[in-house]
């Protein structure tokens, strides 16, 4: 090293200097690649966490919609049985059938509305802030040409 902090290259061959530059450049590229991988991995982890958070909401909404489907099936079952057994003696069989049908339609509509409302709360807008571009790597690579220029 010289007194001003620069390497002493006066007695070093051109081949050794080129070899040193090549080795340093290779090390720089290896480190930049490792940095890019780390940045991309961090962004992927953020995206995974956001998707997991929203998946729970989707499951709840789907569960309520399945409940609405089961209630719809129950409409058919109870429509055919309960009308005749419970209300046929009290009123006209047609009116009794209509009353039971309306009851199950209301139940199915409430469950479907709740399920739809739960699904509307799913928000993937948190994924918009994720940046797939390794900013730090790009920034340091932009500095490489300036570092290669002689002072």
Tab-separated table of C-alpha atoms in Angstrom:
chain	number	residue	atom	x	y	z
A	1	UNK	CA	0.000	0.000	0.000
A	2	UNK	CA	1.110	3.507	-0.710
A	3	UNK	CA	0.965	6.325	1.816
A	4	UNK	CA	-2.319	7.629	0.353
A	5	UNK	CA	-4.069	4.255	0.793
A	6	UNK	CA	-3.933	2.975	-2.796
A	7	UNK	CA	-2.497	-0.464	-3.566
A	8	UNK	CA	1.126	-0.522	-4.673
A	9	UNK	CA	0.944	-1.796	-8.249
A	10	UNK	CA	4.328	-0.597	-9.459
A	11	UNK	CA	5.981	-4.009	-9.103
A	12	UNK	CA	2.915	-6.098	-9.989
A	13	UNK	CA	2.593	-7.670	-13.416
A	14	UNK	CA	-0.300	-6.816	-15.732
A	15	UNK	CA	-1.409	-10.446	-15.591
A	16	UNK	CA	-1.652	-10.320	-11.799
A	17	UNK	CA	-3.552	-7.029	-11.954
A	18	UNK	CA	-6.033	-8.423	-14.492
A	19	UNK	CA	-6.371	-11.595	-12.427
A	20	UNK	CA	-7.108	-9.522	-9.328
A	21	UNK	CA	-9.708	-7.435	-11.151
A	22	UNK	CA	-11.327	-10.572	-12.559
A	23	UNK	CA	-11.406	-12.192	-9.135
A	24	UNK	CA	-12.855	-9.048	-7.521
A	25	UNK	CA	-15.475	-8.717	-10.264
A	26	UNK	CA	-16.422	-12.371	-9.880
A	27	UNK	CA	-16.805	-11.923	-6.121
A	28	UNK	CA	-18.897	-8.785	-6.671
A	29	UNK	CA	-21.258	-10.608	-9.052
A	30	UNK	CA	-21.584	-13.529	-6.638
A	31	UNK	CA	-22.472	-11.177	-3.787
A	32	UNK	CA	-24.956	-9.257	-5.958
A	33	UNK	CA	-26.650	-12.505	-6.948
A	34	UNK	CA	-26.906	-13.528	-3.300
A	35	UNK	CA	-28.388	-10.118	-2.470
A	36	UNK	CA	-30.957	-10.413	-5.273
A	37	UNK	CA	-31.964	-13.878	-4.044
A	38	UNK	CA	-32.380	-12.598	-0.489
A	39	UNK	CA	-34.515	-9.653	-1.619
A	40	UNK	CA	-36.753	-11.831	-3.788
A	41	UNK	CA	-37.118	-14.394	-0.999
A	42	UNK	CA	-38.191	-11.641	1.432
A	43	UNK	CA	-40.835	-10.362	-1.016
A	44	UNK	CA	-42.112	-13.904	-1.606
A	45	UNK	CA	-42.430	-14.421	2.161
A	46	UNK	CA	-44.472	-11.208	2.455
A	47	UNK	CA	-46.788	-12.361	-0.349
A	48	UNK	CA	-47.241	-15.766	1.272
A	49	UNK	CA	-48.165	-14.188	4.608
A	50	UNK	CA	-50.736	-11.918	2.944
A	51	UNK	CA	-52.346	-14.793	1.059
A	52	UNK	CA	-52.544	-16.879	4.252
A	53	UNK	CA	-54.233	-14.011	6.088
A	54	UNK	CA	-56.926	-13.653	3.426
A	55	UNK	CA	-57.483	-17.390	2.988
A	56	UNK	CA	-59.118	-17.663	6.416
A	57	UNK	CA	-61.726	-15.097	5.426
A	58	UNK	CA	-62.421	-16.976	2.200
A	59	UNK	CA	-62.919	-20.223	4.114
A	60	UNK	CA	-65.475	-18.626	6.419
A	61	UNK	CA	-67.437	-17.207	3.483
A	62	UNK	CA	-67.378	-20.511	1.626
A	63	UNK	CA	-68.542	-22.303	4.773
A	64	UNK	CA	-71.561	-20.025	5.023
A	65	UNK	CA	-72.375	-20.600	1.359
A	66	UNK	CA	-72.217	-24.354	1.956
A	67	UNK	CA	-74.602	-23.819	4.857
A	68	UNK	CA	-76.925	-22.005	2.466
A	69	UNK	CA	-76.761	-24.974	0.096
A	70	UNK	CA	-77.635	-27.382	2.911
A	71	UNK	CA	-80.541	-25.141	3.885
A	72	UNK	CA	-81.678	-25.242	0.269
A	73	UNK	CA	-81.659	-29.023	0.387
A	74	UNK	CA	-83.614	-28.938	3.613
A	75	UNK	CA	-86.242	-26.861	1.802
A	76	UNK	CA	-86.998	-29.851	-0.388
A	77	UNK	CA	-86.996	-32.379	2.444
A	78	UNK	CA	-89.156	-30.424	4.860
A	79	UNK	CA	-91.427	-29.185	2.126
A	80	UNK	CA	-92.417	-32.720	1.252
A	81	UNK	CA	-92.804	-34.029	4.825
A	82	UNK	CA	-93.706	-31.300	7.297
A	83	UNK	CA	-96.489	-29.778	5.273
A	84	UNK	CA	-98.669	-32.842	5.229
A	85	UNK	CA	-97.952	-34.031	8.735
A	86	UNK	CA	-98.135	-30.780	10.684
A	87	UNK	CA	-100.395	-28.398	8.828
A	88	UNK	CA	-102.683	-30.470	6.663
A	89	UNK	CA	-105.256	-30.848	9.424
A	90	UNK	CA	-105.237	-27.143	10.361
A	91	UNK	CA	-105.488	-25.498	6.964
A	92	UNK	CA	-105.551	-26.184	3.292
A	93	UNK	CA	-102.577	-28.357	2.203
A	94	UNK	CA	-101.510	-25.835	-0.482
A	95	UNK	CA	-101.326	-22.938	1.971
A	96	UNK	CA	-99.389	-25.075	4.456
A	97	UNK	CA	-96.868	-25.957	1.729
A	98	UNK	CA	-96.408	-22.293	0.874
A	99	UNK	CA	-95.758	-21.312	4.504
A	100	UNK	CA	-93.023	-23.941	5.007
A	101	UNK	CA	-91.455	-23.073	1.658
A	102	UNK	CA	-91.260	-19.364	2.522
A	103	UNK	CA	-89.654	-20.192	5.874
A	104	UNK	CA	-86.827	-22.161	4.249
A	105	UNK	CA	-86.378	-19.595	1.487
A	106	UNK	CA	-85.812	-16.928	4.149
A	107	UNK	CA	-83.246	-19.110	5.955
A	108	UNK	CA	-81.395	-19.840	2.716
A	109	UNK	CA	-81.421	-16.148	1.748
A	110	UNK	CA	-80.016	-15.069	5.124
A	111	UNK	CA	-77.177	-17.618	4.968
A	112	UNK	CA	-76.369	-16.721	1.360
A	113	UNK	CA	-76.309	-13.023	2.232
A	114	UNK	CA	-73.992	-13.631	5.188
A	115	UNK	CA	-71.671	-15.758	3.053
A	116	UNK	CA	-71.559	-13.183	0.274
A	117	UNK	CA	-70.837	-10.428	2.805
A	118	UNK	CA	-67.980	-12.462	4.322
A	119	UNK	CA	-66.476	-13.081	0.877
A	120	UNK	CA	-66.630	-9.370	0.026
A	121	UNK	CA	-64.351	-8.595	2.990
A	122	UNK	CA	-61.482	-10.495	1.392
A	123	UNK	CA	-58.846	-7.942	0.525
A	124	UNK	CA	-55.814	-8.817	-1.549
A	125	UNK	CA	-54.851	-5.166	-2.007
A	126	UNK	CA	-52.074	-5.780	0.513
A	127	UNK	CA	-50.264	-7.654	-2.239
A	128	UNK	CA	-50.001	-4.475	-4.347
A	129	UNK	CA	-47.241	-3.042	-2.153
A	130	UNK	CA	-45.011	-6.048	-2.753
A	131	UNK	CA	-42.108	-5.310	-5.057
A	132	UNK	CA	-40.734	-8.209	-7.105
A	133	UNK	CA	-37.807	-6.046	-8.266
A	134	UNK	CA	-34.673	-6.428	-6.108
A	135	UNK	CA	-34.176	-2.662	-5.607
A	136	UNK	CA	-31.008	-2.847	-3.533
A	137	UNK	CA	-29.328	-5.144	-6.047
A	138	UNK	CA	-30.268	-2.882	-8.963
A	139	UNK	CA	-28.941	0.129	-7.084
A	140	UNK	CA	-25.573	-1.442	-6.323
A	141	UNK	CA	-25.224	-2.836	-9.847
A	142	UNK	CA	-25.755	0.670	-11.229
A	143	UNK	CA	-22.721	1.743	-9.218
A	144	UNK	CA	-20.464	-0.907	-10.802
A	145	UNK	CA	-19.671	0.983	-14.062
A	146	UNK	CA	-18.613	4.055	-12.084
A	147	UNK	CA	-16.380	1.940	-9.879
A	148	UNK	CA	-14.638	0.460	-12.915
A	149	UNK	CA	-13.726	3.886	-14.353
A	150	UNK	CA	-10.227	5.126	-13.537
A	151	UNK	CA	-10.063	8.015	-11.057
